[in-house]
Coordinates of C-alpha atoms in Angstrom, one line a residue:
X3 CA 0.0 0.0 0.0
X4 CA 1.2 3.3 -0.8
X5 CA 1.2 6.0 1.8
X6 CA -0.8 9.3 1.5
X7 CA 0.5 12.3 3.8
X8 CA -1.8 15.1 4.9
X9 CA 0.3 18.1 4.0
X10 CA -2.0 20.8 2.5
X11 CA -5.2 20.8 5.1
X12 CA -3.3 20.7 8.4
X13 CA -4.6 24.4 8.9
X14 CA -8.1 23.9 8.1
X15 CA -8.1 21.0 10.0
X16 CA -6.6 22.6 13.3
X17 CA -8.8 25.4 13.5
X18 CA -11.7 22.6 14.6
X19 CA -9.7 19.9 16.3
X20 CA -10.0 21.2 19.7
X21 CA -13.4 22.0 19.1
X22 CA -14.2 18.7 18.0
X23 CA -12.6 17.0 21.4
X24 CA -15.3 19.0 23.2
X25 CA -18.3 19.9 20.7
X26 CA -19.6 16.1 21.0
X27 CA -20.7 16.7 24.0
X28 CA -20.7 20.4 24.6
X29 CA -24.2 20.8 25.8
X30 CA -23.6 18.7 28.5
X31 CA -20.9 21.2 29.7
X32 CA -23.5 24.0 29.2
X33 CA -26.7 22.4 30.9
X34 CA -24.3 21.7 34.2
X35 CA -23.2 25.4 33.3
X36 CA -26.5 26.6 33.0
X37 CA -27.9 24.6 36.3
X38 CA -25.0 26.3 38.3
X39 CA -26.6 30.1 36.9
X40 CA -29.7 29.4 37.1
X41 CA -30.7 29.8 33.5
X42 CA -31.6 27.7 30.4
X43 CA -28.8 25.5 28.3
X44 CA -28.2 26.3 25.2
X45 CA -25.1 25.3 22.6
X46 CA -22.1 27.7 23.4
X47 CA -19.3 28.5 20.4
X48 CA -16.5 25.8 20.2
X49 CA -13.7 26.8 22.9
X50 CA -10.9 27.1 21.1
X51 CA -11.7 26.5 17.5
X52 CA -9.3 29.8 15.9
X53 CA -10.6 29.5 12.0
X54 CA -14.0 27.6 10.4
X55 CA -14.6 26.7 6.7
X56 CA -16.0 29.6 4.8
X57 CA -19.2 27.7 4.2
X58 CA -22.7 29.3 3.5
X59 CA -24.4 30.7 5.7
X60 CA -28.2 30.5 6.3
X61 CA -29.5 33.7 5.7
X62 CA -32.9 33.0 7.2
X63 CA -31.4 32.5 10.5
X64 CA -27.9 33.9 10.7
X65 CA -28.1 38.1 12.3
X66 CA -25.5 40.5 12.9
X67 CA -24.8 40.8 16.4
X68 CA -27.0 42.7 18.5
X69 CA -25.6 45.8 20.0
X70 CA -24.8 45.9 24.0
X71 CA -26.1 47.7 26.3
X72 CA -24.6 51.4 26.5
X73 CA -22.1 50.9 29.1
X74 CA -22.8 53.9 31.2
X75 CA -24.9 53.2 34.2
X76 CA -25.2 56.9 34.6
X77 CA -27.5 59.3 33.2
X78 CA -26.1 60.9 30.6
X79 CA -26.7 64.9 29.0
X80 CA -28.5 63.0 25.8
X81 CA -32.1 63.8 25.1
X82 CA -34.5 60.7 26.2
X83 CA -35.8 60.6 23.1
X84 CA -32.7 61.3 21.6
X85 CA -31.2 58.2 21.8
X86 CA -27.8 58.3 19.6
X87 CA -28.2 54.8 17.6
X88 CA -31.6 56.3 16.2
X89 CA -30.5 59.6 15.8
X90 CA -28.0 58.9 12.8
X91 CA -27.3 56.1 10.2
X92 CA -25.5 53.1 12.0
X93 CA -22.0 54.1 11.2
X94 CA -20.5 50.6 11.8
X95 CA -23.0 49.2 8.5
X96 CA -21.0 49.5 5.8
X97 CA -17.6 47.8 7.7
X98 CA -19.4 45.3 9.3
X99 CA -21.8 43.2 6.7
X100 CA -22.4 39.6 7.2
X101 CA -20.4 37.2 5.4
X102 CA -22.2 37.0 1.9
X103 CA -23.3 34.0 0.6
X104 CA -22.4 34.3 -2.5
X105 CA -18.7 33.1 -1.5
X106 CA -17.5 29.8 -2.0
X107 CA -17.8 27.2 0.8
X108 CA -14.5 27.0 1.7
X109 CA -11.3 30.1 1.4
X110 CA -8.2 28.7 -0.9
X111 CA -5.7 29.1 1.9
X112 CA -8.0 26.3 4.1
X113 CA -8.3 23.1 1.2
X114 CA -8.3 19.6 2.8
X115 CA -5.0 18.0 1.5
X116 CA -4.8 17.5 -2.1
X117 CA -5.4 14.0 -3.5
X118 CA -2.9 14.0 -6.3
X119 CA -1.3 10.7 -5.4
X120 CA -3.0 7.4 -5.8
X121 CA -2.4 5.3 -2.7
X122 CA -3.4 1.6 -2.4
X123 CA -6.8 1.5 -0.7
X124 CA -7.7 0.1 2.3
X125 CA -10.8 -2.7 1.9
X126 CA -14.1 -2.2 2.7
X127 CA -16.8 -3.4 2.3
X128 CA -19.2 -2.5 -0.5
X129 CA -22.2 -1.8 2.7
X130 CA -21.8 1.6 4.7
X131 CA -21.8 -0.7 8.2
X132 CA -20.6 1.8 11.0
X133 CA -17.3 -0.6 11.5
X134 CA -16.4 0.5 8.0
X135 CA -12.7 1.1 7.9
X136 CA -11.8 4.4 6.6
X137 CA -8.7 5.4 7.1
X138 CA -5.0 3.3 8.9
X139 CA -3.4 5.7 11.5
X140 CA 0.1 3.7 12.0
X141 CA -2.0 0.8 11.4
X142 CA -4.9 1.5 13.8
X143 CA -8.8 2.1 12.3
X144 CA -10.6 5.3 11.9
X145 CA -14.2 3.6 11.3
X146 CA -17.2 5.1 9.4
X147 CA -18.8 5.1 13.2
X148 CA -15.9 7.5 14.1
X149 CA -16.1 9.8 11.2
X150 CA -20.1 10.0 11.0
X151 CA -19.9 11.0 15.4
X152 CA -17.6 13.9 14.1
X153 CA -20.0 14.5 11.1
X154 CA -22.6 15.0 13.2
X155 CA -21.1 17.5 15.7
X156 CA -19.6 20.1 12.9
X157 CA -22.8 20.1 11.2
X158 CA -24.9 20.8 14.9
X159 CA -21.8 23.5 15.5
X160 CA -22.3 25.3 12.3
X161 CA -25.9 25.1 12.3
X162 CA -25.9 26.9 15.6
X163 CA -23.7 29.7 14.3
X164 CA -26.3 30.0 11.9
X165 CA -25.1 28.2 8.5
X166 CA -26.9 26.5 6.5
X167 CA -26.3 22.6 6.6
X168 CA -29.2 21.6 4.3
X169 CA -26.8 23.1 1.5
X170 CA -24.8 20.2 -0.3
X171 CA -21.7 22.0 -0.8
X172 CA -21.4 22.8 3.1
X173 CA -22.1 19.1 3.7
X174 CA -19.3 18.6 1.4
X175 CA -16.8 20.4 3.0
X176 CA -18.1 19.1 6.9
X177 CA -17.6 15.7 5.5
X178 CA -13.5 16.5 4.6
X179 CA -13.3 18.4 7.8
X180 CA -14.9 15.5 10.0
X181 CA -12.9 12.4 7.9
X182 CA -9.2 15.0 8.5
X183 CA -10.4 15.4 12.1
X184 CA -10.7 11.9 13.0
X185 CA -7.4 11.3 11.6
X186 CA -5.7 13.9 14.0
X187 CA -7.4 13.0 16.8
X188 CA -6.3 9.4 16.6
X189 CA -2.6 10.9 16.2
X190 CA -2.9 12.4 19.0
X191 CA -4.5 9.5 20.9
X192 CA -1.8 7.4 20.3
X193 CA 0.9 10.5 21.3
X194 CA -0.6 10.6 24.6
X195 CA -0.3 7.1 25.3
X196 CA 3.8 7.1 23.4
X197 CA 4.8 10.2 25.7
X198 CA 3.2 8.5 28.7
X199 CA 0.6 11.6 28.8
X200 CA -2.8 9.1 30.3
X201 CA -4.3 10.5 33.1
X202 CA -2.9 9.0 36.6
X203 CA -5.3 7.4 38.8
X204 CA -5.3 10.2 40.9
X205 CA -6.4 12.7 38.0
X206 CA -8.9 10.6 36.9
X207 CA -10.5 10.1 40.6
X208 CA -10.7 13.8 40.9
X209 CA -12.2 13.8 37.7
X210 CA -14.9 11.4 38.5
X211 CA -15.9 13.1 41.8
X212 CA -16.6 16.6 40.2
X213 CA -18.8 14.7 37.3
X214 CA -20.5 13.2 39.8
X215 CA -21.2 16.5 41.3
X216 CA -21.6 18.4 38.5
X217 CA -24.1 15.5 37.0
X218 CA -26.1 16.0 40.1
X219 CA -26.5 19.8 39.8
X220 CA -27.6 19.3 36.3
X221 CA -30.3 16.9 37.2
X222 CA -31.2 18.9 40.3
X223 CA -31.6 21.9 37.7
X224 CA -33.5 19.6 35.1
X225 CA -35.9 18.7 37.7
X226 CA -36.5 22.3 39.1
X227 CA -36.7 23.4 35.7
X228 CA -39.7 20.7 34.3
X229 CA -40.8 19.6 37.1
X230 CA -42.2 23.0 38.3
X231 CA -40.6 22.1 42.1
X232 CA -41.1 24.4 45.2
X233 CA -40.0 24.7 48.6
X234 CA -43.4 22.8 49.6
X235 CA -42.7 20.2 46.9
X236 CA -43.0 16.9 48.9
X237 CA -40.3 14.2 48.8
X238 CA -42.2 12.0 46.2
X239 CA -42.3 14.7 43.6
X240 CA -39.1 15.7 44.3
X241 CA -37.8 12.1 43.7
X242 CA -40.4 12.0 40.8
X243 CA -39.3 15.0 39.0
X244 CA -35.4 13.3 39.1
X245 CA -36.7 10.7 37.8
X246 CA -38.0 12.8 34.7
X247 CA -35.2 14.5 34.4
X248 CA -32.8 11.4 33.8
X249 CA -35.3 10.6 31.7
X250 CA -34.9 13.9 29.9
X251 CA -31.6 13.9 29.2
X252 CA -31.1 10.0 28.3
X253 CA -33.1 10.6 25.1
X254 CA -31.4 14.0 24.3
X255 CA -28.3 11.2 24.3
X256 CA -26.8 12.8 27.8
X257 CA -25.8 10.1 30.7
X258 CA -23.8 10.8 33.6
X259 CA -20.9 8.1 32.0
X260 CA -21.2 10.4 28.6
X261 CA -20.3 13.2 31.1
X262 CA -17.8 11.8 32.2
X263 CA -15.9 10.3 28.5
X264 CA -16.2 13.9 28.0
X265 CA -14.4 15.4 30.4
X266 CA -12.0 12.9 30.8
X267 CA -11.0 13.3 26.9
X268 CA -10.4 17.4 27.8
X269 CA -8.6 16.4 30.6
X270 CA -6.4 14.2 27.9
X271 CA -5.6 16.7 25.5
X272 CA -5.0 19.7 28.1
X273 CA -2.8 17.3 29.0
X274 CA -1.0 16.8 25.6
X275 CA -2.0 19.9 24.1
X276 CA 0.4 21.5 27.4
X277 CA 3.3 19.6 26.2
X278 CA 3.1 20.5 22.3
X279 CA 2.9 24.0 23.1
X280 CA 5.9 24.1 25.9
X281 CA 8.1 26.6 25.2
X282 CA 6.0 29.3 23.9
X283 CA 7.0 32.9 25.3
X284 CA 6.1 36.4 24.8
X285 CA 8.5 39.0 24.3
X286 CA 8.4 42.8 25.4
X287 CA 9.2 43.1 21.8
X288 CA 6.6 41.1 21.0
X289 CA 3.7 43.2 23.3
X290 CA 4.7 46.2 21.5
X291 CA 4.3 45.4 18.3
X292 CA 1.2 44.1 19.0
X293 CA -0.1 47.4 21.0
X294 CA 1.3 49.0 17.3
X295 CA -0.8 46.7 15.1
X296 CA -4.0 47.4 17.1
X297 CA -3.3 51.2 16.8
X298 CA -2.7 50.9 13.5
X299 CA -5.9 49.8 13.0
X300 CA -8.4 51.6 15.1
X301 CA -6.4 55.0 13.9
X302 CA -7.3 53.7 10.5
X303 CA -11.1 53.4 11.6
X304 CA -11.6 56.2 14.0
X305 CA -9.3 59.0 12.7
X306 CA -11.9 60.8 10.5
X307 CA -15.0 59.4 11.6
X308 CA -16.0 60.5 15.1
X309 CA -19.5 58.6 15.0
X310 CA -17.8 55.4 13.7
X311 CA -15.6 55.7 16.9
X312 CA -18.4 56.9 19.3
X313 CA -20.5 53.6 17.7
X314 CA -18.2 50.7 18.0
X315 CA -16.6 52.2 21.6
X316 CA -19.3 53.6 23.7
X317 CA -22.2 51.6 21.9
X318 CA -20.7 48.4 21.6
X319 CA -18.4 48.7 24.3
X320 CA -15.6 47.4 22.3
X321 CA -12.1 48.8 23.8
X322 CA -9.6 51.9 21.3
X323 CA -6.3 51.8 21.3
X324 CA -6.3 55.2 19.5
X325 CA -8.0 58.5 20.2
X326 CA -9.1 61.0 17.1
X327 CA -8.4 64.4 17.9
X328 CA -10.5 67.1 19.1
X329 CA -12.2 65.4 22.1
X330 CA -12.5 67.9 25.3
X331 CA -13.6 66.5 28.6
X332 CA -16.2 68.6 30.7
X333 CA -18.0 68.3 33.6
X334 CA -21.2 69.7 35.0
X335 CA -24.2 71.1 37.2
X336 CA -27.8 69.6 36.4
X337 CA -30.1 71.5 37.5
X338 CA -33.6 69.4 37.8
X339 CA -36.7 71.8 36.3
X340 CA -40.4 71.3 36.3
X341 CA -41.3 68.8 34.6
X342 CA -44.3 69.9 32.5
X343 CA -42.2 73.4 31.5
X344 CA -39.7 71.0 30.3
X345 CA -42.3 68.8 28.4
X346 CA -43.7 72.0 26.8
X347 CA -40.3 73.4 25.3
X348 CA -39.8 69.5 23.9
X349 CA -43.1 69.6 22.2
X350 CA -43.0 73.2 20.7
X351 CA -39.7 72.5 19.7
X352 CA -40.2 68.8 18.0
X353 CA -43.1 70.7 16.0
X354 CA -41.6 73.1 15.0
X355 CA -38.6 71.1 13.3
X356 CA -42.1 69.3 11.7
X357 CA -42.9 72.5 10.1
X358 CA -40.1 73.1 8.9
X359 CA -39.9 69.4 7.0
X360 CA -43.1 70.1 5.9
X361 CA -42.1 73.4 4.4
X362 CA -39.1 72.1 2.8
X363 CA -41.6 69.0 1.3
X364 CA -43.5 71.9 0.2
X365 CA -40.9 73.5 -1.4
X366 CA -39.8 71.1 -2.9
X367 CA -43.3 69.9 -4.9
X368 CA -43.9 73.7 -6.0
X369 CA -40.6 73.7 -7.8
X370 CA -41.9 70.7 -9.6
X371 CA -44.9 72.3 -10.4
X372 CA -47.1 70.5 -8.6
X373 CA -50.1 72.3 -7.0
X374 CA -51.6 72.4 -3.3
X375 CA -55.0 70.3 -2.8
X376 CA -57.1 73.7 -1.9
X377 CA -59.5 71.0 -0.2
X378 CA -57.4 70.4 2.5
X379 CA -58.1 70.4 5.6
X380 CA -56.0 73.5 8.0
X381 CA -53.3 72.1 10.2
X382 CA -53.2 72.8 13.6
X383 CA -51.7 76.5 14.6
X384 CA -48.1 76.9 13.8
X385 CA -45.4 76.8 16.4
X386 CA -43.0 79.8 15.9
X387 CA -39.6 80.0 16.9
X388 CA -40.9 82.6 19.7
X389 CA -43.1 80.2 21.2
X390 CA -40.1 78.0 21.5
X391 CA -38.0 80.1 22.9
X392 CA -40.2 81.8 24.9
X393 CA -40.9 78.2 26.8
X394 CA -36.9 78.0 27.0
X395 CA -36.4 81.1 29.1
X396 CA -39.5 80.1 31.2
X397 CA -37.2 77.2 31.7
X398 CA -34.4 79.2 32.6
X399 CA -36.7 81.9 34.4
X400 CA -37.6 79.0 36.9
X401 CA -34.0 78.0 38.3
X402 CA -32.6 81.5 37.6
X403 CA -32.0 82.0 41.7
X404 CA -30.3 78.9 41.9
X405 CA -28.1 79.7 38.9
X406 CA -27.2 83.0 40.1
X407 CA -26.2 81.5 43.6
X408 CA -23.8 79.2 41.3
X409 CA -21.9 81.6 39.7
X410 CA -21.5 84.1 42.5
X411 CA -19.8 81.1 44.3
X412 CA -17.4 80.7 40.9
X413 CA -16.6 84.5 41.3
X414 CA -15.9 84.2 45.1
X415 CA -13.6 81.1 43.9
X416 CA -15.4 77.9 44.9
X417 CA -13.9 75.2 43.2
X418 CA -16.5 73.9 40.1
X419 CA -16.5 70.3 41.4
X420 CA -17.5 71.4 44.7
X421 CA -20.4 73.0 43.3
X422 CA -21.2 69.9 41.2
X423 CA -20.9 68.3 44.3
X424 CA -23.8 70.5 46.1
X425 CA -26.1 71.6 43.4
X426 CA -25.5 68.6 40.5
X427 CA -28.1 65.9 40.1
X428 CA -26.3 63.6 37.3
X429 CA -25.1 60.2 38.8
X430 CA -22.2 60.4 36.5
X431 CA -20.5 63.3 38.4
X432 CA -20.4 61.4 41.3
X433 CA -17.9 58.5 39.9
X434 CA -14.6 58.3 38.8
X435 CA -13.1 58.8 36.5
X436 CA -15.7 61.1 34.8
X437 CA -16.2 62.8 38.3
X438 CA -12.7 64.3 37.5
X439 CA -12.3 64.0 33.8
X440 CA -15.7 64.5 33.0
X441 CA -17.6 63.1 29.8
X442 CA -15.4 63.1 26.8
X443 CA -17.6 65.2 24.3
X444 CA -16.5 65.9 20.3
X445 CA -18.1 68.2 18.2
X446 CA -19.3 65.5 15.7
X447 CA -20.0 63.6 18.9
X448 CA -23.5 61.5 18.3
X449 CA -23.7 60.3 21.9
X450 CA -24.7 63.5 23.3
X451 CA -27.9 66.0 22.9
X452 CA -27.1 68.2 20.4
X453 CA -27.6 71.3 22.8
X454 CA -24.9 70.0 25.4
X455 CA -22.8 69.5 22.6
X456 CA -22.8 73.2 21.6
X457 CA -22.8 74.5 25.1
X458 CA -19.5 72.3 25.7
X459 CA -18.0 73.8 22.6
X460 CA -19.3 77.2 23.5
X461 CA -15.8 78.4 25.9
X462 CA -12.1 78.2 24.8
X463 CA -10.1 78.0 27.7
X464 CA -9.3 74.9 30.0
X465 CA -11.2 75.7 33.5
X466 CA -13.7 78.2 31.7
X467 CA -17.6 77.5 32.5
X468 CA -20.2 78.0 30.0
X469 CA -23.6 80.1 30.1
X470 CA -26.4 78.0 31.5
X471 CA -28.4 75.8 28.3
X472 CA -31.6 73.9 28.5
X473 CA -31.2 70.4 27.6
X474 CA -33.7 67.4 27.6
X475 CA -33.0 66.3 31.0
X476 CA -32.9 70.1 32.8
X477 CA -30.4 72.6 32.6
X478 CA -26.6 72.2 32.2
X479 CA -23.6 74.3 33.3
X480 CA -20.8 73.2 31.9
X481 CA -17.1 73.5 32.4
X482 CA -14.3 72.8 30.4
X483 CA -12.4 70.6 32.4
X484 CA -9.6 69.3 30.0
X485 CA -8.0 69.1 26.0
X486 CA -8.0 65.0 25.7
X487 CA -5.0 63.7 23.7
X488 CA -5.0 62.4 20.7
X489 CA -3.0 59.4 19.5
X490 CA -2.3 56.1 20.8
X491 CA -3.5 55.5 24.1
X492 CA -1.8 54.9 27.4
X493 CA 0.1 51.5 27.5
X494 CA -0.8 50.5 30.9
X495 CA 0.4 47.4 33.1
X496 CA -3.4 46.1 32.7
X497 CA -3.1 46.4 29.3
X498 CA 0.2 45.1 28.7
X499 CA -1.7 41.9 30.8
X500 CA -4.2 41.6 28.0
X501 CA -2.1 41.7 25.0
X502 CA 0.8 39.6 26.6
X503 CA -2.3 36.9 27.8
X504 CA -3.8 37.5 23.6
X505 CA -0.4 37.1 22.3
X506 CA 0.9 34.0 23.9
X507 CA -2.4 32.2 22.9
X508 CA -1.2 33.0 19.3
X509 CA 2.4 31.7 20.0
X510 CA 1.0 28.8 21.4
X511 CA -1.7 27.6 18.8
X512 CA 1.4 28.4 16.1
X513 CA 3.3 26.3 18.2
X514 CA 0.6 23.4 18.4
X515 CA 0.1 23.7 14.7
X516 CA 3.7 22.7 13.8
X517 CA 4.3 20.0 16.1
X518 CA 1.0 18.6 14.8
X519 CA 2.0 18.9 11.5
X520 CA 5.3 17.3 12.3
X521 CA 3.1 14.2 13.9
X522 CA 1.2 13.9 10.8
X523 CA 3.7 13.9 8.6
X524 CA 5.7 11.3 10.6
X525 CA 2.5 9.0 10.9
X526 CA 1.4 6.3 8.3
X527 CA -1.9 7.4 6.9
X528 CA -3.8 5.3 4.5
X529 CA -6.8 5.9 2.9
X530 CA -9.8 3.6 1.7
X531 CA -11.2 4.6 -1.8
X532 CA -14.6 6.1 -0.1
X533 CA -12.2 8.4 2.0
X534 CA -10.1 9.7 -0.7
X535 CA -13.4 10.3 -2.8
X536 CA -14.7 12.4 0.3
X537 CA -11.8 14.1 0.4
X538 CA -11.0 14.9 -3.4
X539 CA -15.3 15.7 -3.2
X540 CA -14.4 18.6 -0.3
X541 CA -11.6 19.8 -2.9
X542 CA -14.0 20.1 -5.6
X543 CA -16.3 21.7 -3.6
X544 CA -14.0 24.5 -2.1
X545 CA -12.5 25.1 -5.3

């Protein structure tokens, strides 16, 4: 028999073996996960799985991911009904589209190992019986039952990240992904037991008693969960609902022996996949050209597009390692104001900027000629810009002796946070750092309300404070509190932590890549004509 080595796929291939080790039986991590939070299971990402095939996804499930939460707790100057995402086109649209479908399955640089060569086949039989032999690892079987259980979890995997597995191409593909797979996986079986890597019989005790536990907790949480238990619940439908549970999870395929195969495999290659990647370091060099390649790159997004940067950082919470130019930080006084003389100056002022559409619509159809229906019916009576600022400096009018109290403390040299500290009512002036550094505000800025944008812009000097403005949330007095740098941001110790913890993961999975390959190439792989055909059919497909 000729010999057949797998020298083109290794990187496809690596990019899902560790998922593969765990994705079998990843929802039984998650229910004892999810018993332990007290919330429902669900299938979670593969761990460690760096790449996937480029396969197609299912557009009638997959979404683009939700935005967060905004991450400050604190109230913040924007209008209520201002709200920042609505206010303005999604800047982050046009950079971050869903992987199109119209790509093929699988990217050029990922192809399963090419089957130019013509080794002798191993024999099968002409039936697809689960003992099939696929595939001779230094002599040792990789059976159709093997393949098919790998099969099964890529195709589960990818249908939770939203692909579509009813496509034939992706099936394809899974099939040369799960046949590679099985073959690395029995590689590294047989590593683990050459290197004397097998769990010791302490290990595997330990193991055993925190399944057991951990099986317990997700029965426990089954049974709450189904069988609607409560703290009168008697024993017998306490007992009962157990028994449902096990129940529950045997036919979903879950046993408390699956558990435990499963985590005894991670426990196997944590064990081997410590001693491929021993040696891996990370260099000071190595941080700081890795702090330069992630300002690179947000400098390249950000620079010139301040509601890209507001977006993606104080929307989406994702961290900058650059700052555009031109942000200030200020501080402020809130001053609460009565409510309905607050609601008034919001309505007069919302129609009024209705008029003025309306006008423009108008406008606009005269200069095309088209004539106004002299049947219409009159619209209600026109807001005017007196009526809304007439409402404004009612607003004004109504705090005016606290606001003169203010600024005759300023001119007798009170410090501005100490007034923020007495008259203020915004819980963001009360916690660090924006207590001291205050809000950083742009003048493109498209997290704030327009007006506190304007009054923030409205002084020149560091330490100077504003003229009172009416916002939607009362009325501000602002301060000018500091210039904030532009450039690269500061390269602190927690930082450094980060990109040292991100950067060894790299060294180590380049690491674990090459001594896999090296295994592979050293082992004697032959293939049966049915595997070659699945693999030259996943070529085909990708290409």
């Amino acid at each position: 028999m000729e010999n057949q080595k797998n020298t083109n796929n290794n990187k496809k291939i690596l990019a899902v073996v560790v998922a593969l080790i765990v994705i079998a039986l990843a929802v039984v991590a998650v229910i004892v996960g999810r018993g332990q939070q007290g919330t429902e299971a669900e299938v979670t990402e593969a761990p460690v799985a760096t790449e996937t095939p480029e396969i197609v996804e299912n557009t009638d499930t997959a979404e683009d991911a939700e935005a967060t939460e905004e991450p400050a707790a604190t109230e913040e100057p924007a209008a209520e009904d201002e709200q920042p995402a609505e206010a303005t086109e999604e800047p982050a649209a046009e950079d971050e589209q869903p992987a199109e479908a119209t790509e093929e399955p699988v990217a050029e640089d990922e192809q399963p190992a090419e089957a130019t060569e013509e080794p002798e086949a191993v024999a099968v039989s002409t039936e697809s019986n689960p003992g099939d032999v696929m595939v001779l690892v230094n002599g040792s079987a990789v059976t159709r039952e093997t393949m098919e259980g790998y099969k099964a979890s890529l195709i589960n995997y990818f249908s939770q990240q939203g692909y579509d597995m009813t496509n034939e191409d992706n099936l394809t593909v899974v099939a040369g992904i799960a046949l590679d797979t099985a073959v690395e996986d029995e590689v590294l079986a047989q590593k683990i037991i050459d290197l004397g890597l097998e769990l010791t019989d302490e290990e595997r005790a330990q193991a055993e008693a925190e399944n057991a536990a951990e099986w317990a907790n997700a029965v426990d949480y089954y049974a709450q969960i189904y069988g609607s238990l409560t703290d009168e619940s008697t024993e017998e439908e306490v007992a009962n609902a157990r028994l449902n549970a096990l129940a529950r999870l045997e036919n979903m395929g879950y046993t408390e022996s699956v558990m435990l195969d499963s985590a005894l495999e991670s426990l196997r290659f944590e064990k081997v996949y410590a001693y491929m990647v021993e040696g891996a370091e990370v260099s000071d060099a190595d941080i700081q050209a890795a702090f330069a390649d992630r300002v690179a790159e947000d400098q390249a997004n950000y620079e010139n597009d301040i509601a890209y940067y507001e977006f993606m950082t104080q929307y989406y919470g994702y961290p900058s390692y650059y700052t555009p130019a031109g942000y200030r930080g200020v501080t402020h006084i809130l001053l609460q104001v009565d409510e309905e003389l607050l609601n008034e100056w919001r309505s007069l002022t919302a129609r009024l900027e209705e008029q003025q559409d309306e006008d423009e619509v108008i406008d606009t159809e005269e200069d095309a000629g088209e004539t106004e229906d002299e049947d219409a019916e009159p619209t209600a009576e026109p807001v005017t810009q007196e009526l809304v600022d007439a409402a404004y400096a009612a607003i004004l009018a109504s705090v005016q002796p606290t606001i003169d109290e203010i600024y005759a403390k300023l001119e007798e040299g009170t410090p501005f946070a100490d007034l923020v500290a007495e008259y203020g009512t915004d819980p963001g002036m009360t916690v660090e750092p924006t207590k001291t550094e205050g809000y950083p505000v742009h003048m493109d800025s498209i997290l704030w309300d327009p007006v506190f944008v304007s009054g923030a812009f409205s002084v020149d000097e560091v330490g100077a404070v504003a003229q009172p403005v009416v916002g939607s949330y009362g009325v501000h007095i602002i301060q000018y509190t500091r210039d904030i740098p532009a450039g690269p941001v500061e390269l602190t110790e927690e930082l450094k932590a980060e990109l040292t913890d991100e950067a060894l993961a790299e060294k180590e999975s380049e690491l674990y890549r090459q001594t896999l390959n090296t295994w592979l190439e050293e082992s004697e792989i032959v293939y049966s004509d049915e595997a070659q055909s699945i693999l030259a059919d996943s070529v085909g497909t990708e290409e």
